[in-house]
PDB file of C-alpha atoms in Angstrom:
ATOM      1  CA  MET A   1    -159.076  70.255-193.497  1.00 50.00           C
ATOM      2  CA  ASN A   2    -155.666  68.873-194.315  1.00 50.00           C
ATOM      3  CA  GLU A   3    -152.278  69.662-192.824  1.00 55.00           C
ATOM      4  CA  THR A   4    -151.806  72.762-194.968  1.00 56.00           C
ATOM      5  CA  GLY A   5    -155.058  74.278-193.752  1.00 62.00           C
ATOM      6  CA  THR A   6    -156.374  74.945-197.255  1.00 66.00           C
ATOM      7  CA  GLY A   7    -159.358  72.643-196.988  1.00 68.00           C
ATOM      8  CA  GLU A   8    -158.155  70.472-199.863  1.00 66.00           C
ATOM      9  CA  ILE A   9    -158.876  66.795-199.626  1.00 63.00           C
ATOM     10  CA  ARG A  10    -156.106  64.543-200.837  1.00 63.00           C
ATOM     11  CA  GLU A  11    -156.390  60.863-201.427  1.00 60.00           C
ATOM     12  CA  GLU A  12    -153.440  59.026-199.938  1.00 58.00           C
ATOM     13  CA  LYS A  13    -152.517  55.497-200.859  1.00 58.00           C
ATOM     14  CA  SER A  14    -152.480  53.119-197.924  1.00 52.00           C
ATOM     15  CA  LYS A  15    -149.099  51.767-196.890  1.00 55.00           C
ATOM     16  CA  ALA A  16    -150.648  48.507-195.677  1.00 52.00           C
ATOM     17  CA  PRO A  17    -150.023  45.423-197.819  1.00 49.00           C
ATOM     18  CA  ASP A  18    -152.875  44.176-199.989  1.00 51.00           C
ATOM     19  CA  THR A  19    -152.418  40.605-198.812  1.00 49.00           C
ATOM     20  CA  ILE A  20    -151.189  39.017-195.644  1.00 48.00           C
ATOM     21  CA  ASN A  21    -149.217  35.789-195.781  1.00 48.00           C
ATOM     22  CA  PRO A  22    -149.914  33.710-192.675  1.00 48.00           C
ATOM     23  CA  GLY A  23    -146.824  32.305-191.054  1.00 48.00           C
ATOM     24  CA  ILE A  24    -144.393  34.931-192.339  1.00 48.00           C
ATOM     25  CA  GLY A  25    -142.463  36.417-189.484  1.00 49.00           C
ATOM     26  CA  LEU A  26    -143.332  33.671-187.035  1.00 46.00           C
ATOM     27  CA  LYS A  27    -140.593  31.978-185.097  1.00 50.00           C
ATOM     28  CA  PRO A  28    -140.173  28.279-185.996  1.00 50.00           C
ATOM     29  CA  GLU A  29    -141.767  27.118-182.746  1.00 51.00           C
ATOM     30  CA  LYS A  30    -144.873  29.155-183.589  1.00 48.00           C
ATOM     31  CA  SER A  31    -145.276  27.924-187.156  1.00 45.00           C
ATOM     32  CA  PRO A  32    -148.811  26.868-188.175  1.00 47.00           C
ATOM     33  CA  LYS A  33    -147.876  23.153-188.213  1.00 48.00           C
ATOM     34  CA  ARG A  34    -146.753  23.250-184.615  1.00 42.00           C
ATOM     35  CA  ILE A  35    -149.728  25.361-183.549  1.00 40.00           C
ATOM     36  CA  GLU A  36    -152.066  22.834-185.170  1.00 41.00           C
ATOM     37  CA  LYS A  37    -150.448  20.007-183.198  1.00 40.00           C
ATOM     38  CA  ARG A  38    -151.047  21.849-179.923  1.00 39.00           C
ATOM     39  CA  THR A  39    -154.695  22.600-180.645  1.00 38.00           C
ATOM     40  CA  LYS A  40    -156.038  19.158-181.437  1.00 41.00           C
ATOM     41  CA  ARG A  41    -159.505  18.505-180.072  1.00 42.00           C
ATOM     42  CA  GLY A  42    -159.404  18.216-176.308  1.00 41.00           C
ATOM     43  CA  SER A  43    -155.702  19.002-175.924  1.00 38.00           C
ATOM     44  CA  HIS A  44    -156.474  21.930-173.626  1.00 38.00           C
ATOM     45  CA  MET A  45    -158.570  19.816-171.270  1.00 40.00           C
ATOM     46  CA  SER A  46    -157.088  18.148-168.273  1.00 40.00           C
ATOM     47  CA  LYS A  47    -157.790  14.544-167.470  1.00 45.00           C
ATOM     48  CA  ASN A  48    -160.328  13.995-164.730  1.00 48.00           C
ATOM     49  CA  ASP A  49    -162.438  11.184-163.375  1.00 63.00           C
ATOM     50  CA  LYS A  50    -165.595  12.215-165.248  1.00 72.00           C
ATOM     51  CA  LYS A  51    -166.471   9.973-168.169  1.00 85.00           C
ATOM     52  CA  GLU A  52    -169.464  11.971-169.465  1.00 91.00           C
ATOM     53  CA  PRO A  53    -169.738  15.553-170.740  1.00 94.00           C
ATOM     54  CA  TYR A  54    -170.702  18.200-168.209  1.00 95.00           C
ATOM     55  CA  PRO A  55    -171.338  21.946-168.141  1.00 95.00           C
ATOM     56  CA  VAL A  56    -169.288  24.289-165.998  1.00 95.00           C
ATOM     57  CA  ILE A  57    -171.307  27.308-164.921  1.00 95.00           C
ATOM     58  CA  ASN A  58    -169.518  30.544-164.068  1.00 95.00           C
ATOM     59  CA  THR A  59    -171.912  31.693-161.351  1.00 94.00           C
ATOM     60  CA  LEU A  60    -170.568  35.242-161.389  1.00 94.00           C
ATOM     61  CA  GLU A  61    -171.401  35.707-165.094  1.00 94.00           C
ATOM     62  CA  CYS A  62    -174.847  34.050-165.000  1.00 95.00           C
ATOM     63  CA  LYS A  63    -177.729  36.570-165.092  1.00 94.00           C
ATOM     64  CA  ALA A  64    -180.559  34.057-164.521  1.00 95.00           C
ATOM     65  CA  CYS A  65    -182.207  34.655-167.889  1.00 96.00           C
ATOM     66  CA  GLY A  66    -183.212  30.975-168.008  1.00 96.00           C
ATOM     67  CA  ARG A  67    -182.487  30.481-171.699  1.00 97.00           C
ATOM     68  CA  CYS A  68    -180.208  27.537-170.988  1.00 97.00           C
ATOM     69  CA  LEU A  69    -182.902  25.882-168.860  1.00 96.00           C
ATOM     70  CA  GLN A  70    -185.325  26.029-171.771  1.00 97.00           C
ATOM     71  CA  ALA A  71    -182.708  24.916-174.312  1.00 97.00           C
ATOM     72  CA  CYS A  72    -181.429  21.853-172.443  1.00 97.00           C
ATOM     73  CA  PRO A  73    -183.065  18.760-173.966  1.00 96.00           C
ATOM     74  CA  LYS A  74    -182.068  16.620-170.965  1.00 96.00           C
ATOM     75  CA  GLY A  75    -183.305  19.041-168.270  1.00 96.00           C
ATOM     76  CA  VAL A  76    -180.087  18.775-166.266  1.00 97.00           C
ATOM     77  CA  LEU A  77    -179.892  22.460-165.292  1.00 97.00           C
ATOM     78  CA  SER A  78    -181.801  24.234-162.534  1.00 97.00           C
ATOM     79  CA  MET A  79    -182.010  27.725-161.082  1.00 97.00           C
ATOM     80  CA  SER A  80    -180.247  28.151-157.754  1.00 95.00           C
ATOM     81  CA  GLU A  81    -182.016  29.561-154.721  1.00 95.00           C
ATOM     82  CA  ASP A  82    -178.805  31.437-153.867  1.00 95.00           C
ATOM     83  CA  LEU A  83    -177.634  34.744-155.329  1.00 94.00           C
ATOM     84  CA  ASN A  84    -174.250  35.491-156.850  1.00 92.00           C
ATOM     85  CA  SER A  85    -172.228  38.546-155.792  1.00 92.00           C
ATOM     86  CA  ARG A  86    -174.021  40.644-158.432  1.00 92.00           C
ATOM     87  CA  GLY A  87    -177.429  39.849-156.968  1.00 94.00           C
ATOM     88  CA  TYR A  88    -178.622  37.318-159.555  1.00 94.00           C
ATOM     89  CA  HIS A  89    -179.790  33.772-159.076  1.00 95.00           C
ATOM     90  CA  TYR A  90    -177.617  31.471-161.152  1.00 95.00           C
ATOM     91  CA  VAL A  91    -177.942  28.188-162.986  1.00 96.00           C
ATOM     92  CA  GLU A  92    -176.625  24.964-161.488  1.00 96.00           C
ATOM     93  CA  TYR A  93    -175.850  21.595-163.052  1.00 96.00           C
ATOM     94  CA  LYS A  94    -177.754  18.764-161.370  1.00 93.00           C
ATOM     95  CA  GLY A  95    -174.673  16.539-161.534  1.00 91.00           C
ATOM     96  CA  GLU A  96    -175.427  13.971-164.211  1.00 92.00           C
ATOM     97  CA  GLY A  97    -177.173  13.417-167.518  1.00 95.00           C
ATOM     98  CA  CYS A  98    -175.484  16.016-169.751  1.00 96.00           C
ATOM     99  CA  SER A  99    -175.246  14.823-173.357  1.00 94.00           C
ATOM    100  CA  GLY A 100    -172.684  17.456-174.381  1.00 95.00           C
ATOM    101  CA  CYS A 101    -174.976  18.949-177.045  1.00 95.00           C
ATOM    102  CA  ALA A 102    -174.006  22.496-175.939  1.00 95.00           C
ATOM    103  CA  SER A 103    -177.515  23.900-176.464  1.00 96.00           C
ATOM    104  CA  CYS A 104    -177.119  25.763-173.167  1.00 96.00           C
ATOM    105  CA  TYR A 105    -173.827  27.258-174.317  1.00 97.00           C
ATOM    106  CA  TYR A 106    -175.187  28.437-177.666  1.00 96.00           C
ATOM    107  CA  THR A 107    -178.325  30.045-176.226  1.00 96.00           C
ATOM    108  CA  CYS A 108    -176.580  31.845-173.358  1.00 97.00           C
ATOM    109  CA  PRO A 109    -176.211  35.594-173.998  1.00 96.00           C
ATOM    110  CA  GLU A 110    -173.254  35.801-171.591  1.00 94.00           C
ATOM    111  CA  PRO A 111    -170.121  34.587-173.408  1.00 92.00           C
ATOM    112  CA  LEU A 112    -168.291  33.497-170.252  1.00 93.00           C
ATOM    113  CA  ALA A 113    -171.145  31.952-168.271  1.00 95.00           C
ATOM    114  CA  ILE A 114    -171.132  28.361-169.573  1.00 96.00           C
ATOM    115  CA  GLU A 115    -168.456  25.959-170.799  1.00 95.00           C
ATOM    116  CA  ILE A 116    -169.062  22.395-171.885  1.00 94.00           C
ATOM    117  CA  HIS A 117    -166.351  19.927-170.939  1.00 93.00           C
ATOM    118  CA  ILE A 118    -166.160  16.770-172.990  1.00 91.00           C
ATOM    119  CA  PRO A 119    -163.668  14.334-171.422  1.00 88.00           C
ATOM    120  CA  LEU A 120    -161.168  12.566-173.625  1.00 84.00           C
ATOM    121  CA  LYS A 121    -161.818   8.946-174.442  1.00 76.00           C
ATOM    122  CA  GLU A 122    -159.194   6.484-173.247  1.00 67.00           C
ATOM    123  CA  GLU A 123    -157.672   5.930-176.705  1.00 57.00           C
ATOM    124  CA  GLU A 124    -157.523   9.722-177.350  1.00 52.00           C
ATOM    125  CA  SER A 125    -155.800  10.495-174.056  1.00 50.00           C
ATOM    126  CA  ARG A 126    -152.735   8.349-174.758  1.00 52.00           C
TER     127      ARG A 126
END
């Protein structure tokens, strides 16, 4: 039923634009060029003393499905004996040997459980 209560169906034209122009209405400091400069590969990562890639496991999000253990070609992940606060065992990184392939990340069904950190090379960090 429509607003008049007569049961008529009216087709109304959408007021939304047919196309969206990216960048219109953005303040100069948020223009796409400046955004691109801030999002270069690795710009969000802090410098640390690690020279090799490594996984960071969010133990609270891990549900112990074991998919990452099977996917890791280097075998650098293991299941913890401990339980997280939700009652699940969780995956741990053995501390070295990660190649940064991100197979564990891509097979994990929990979107926040695994991150792969790839440190900046010396020439990239300057």
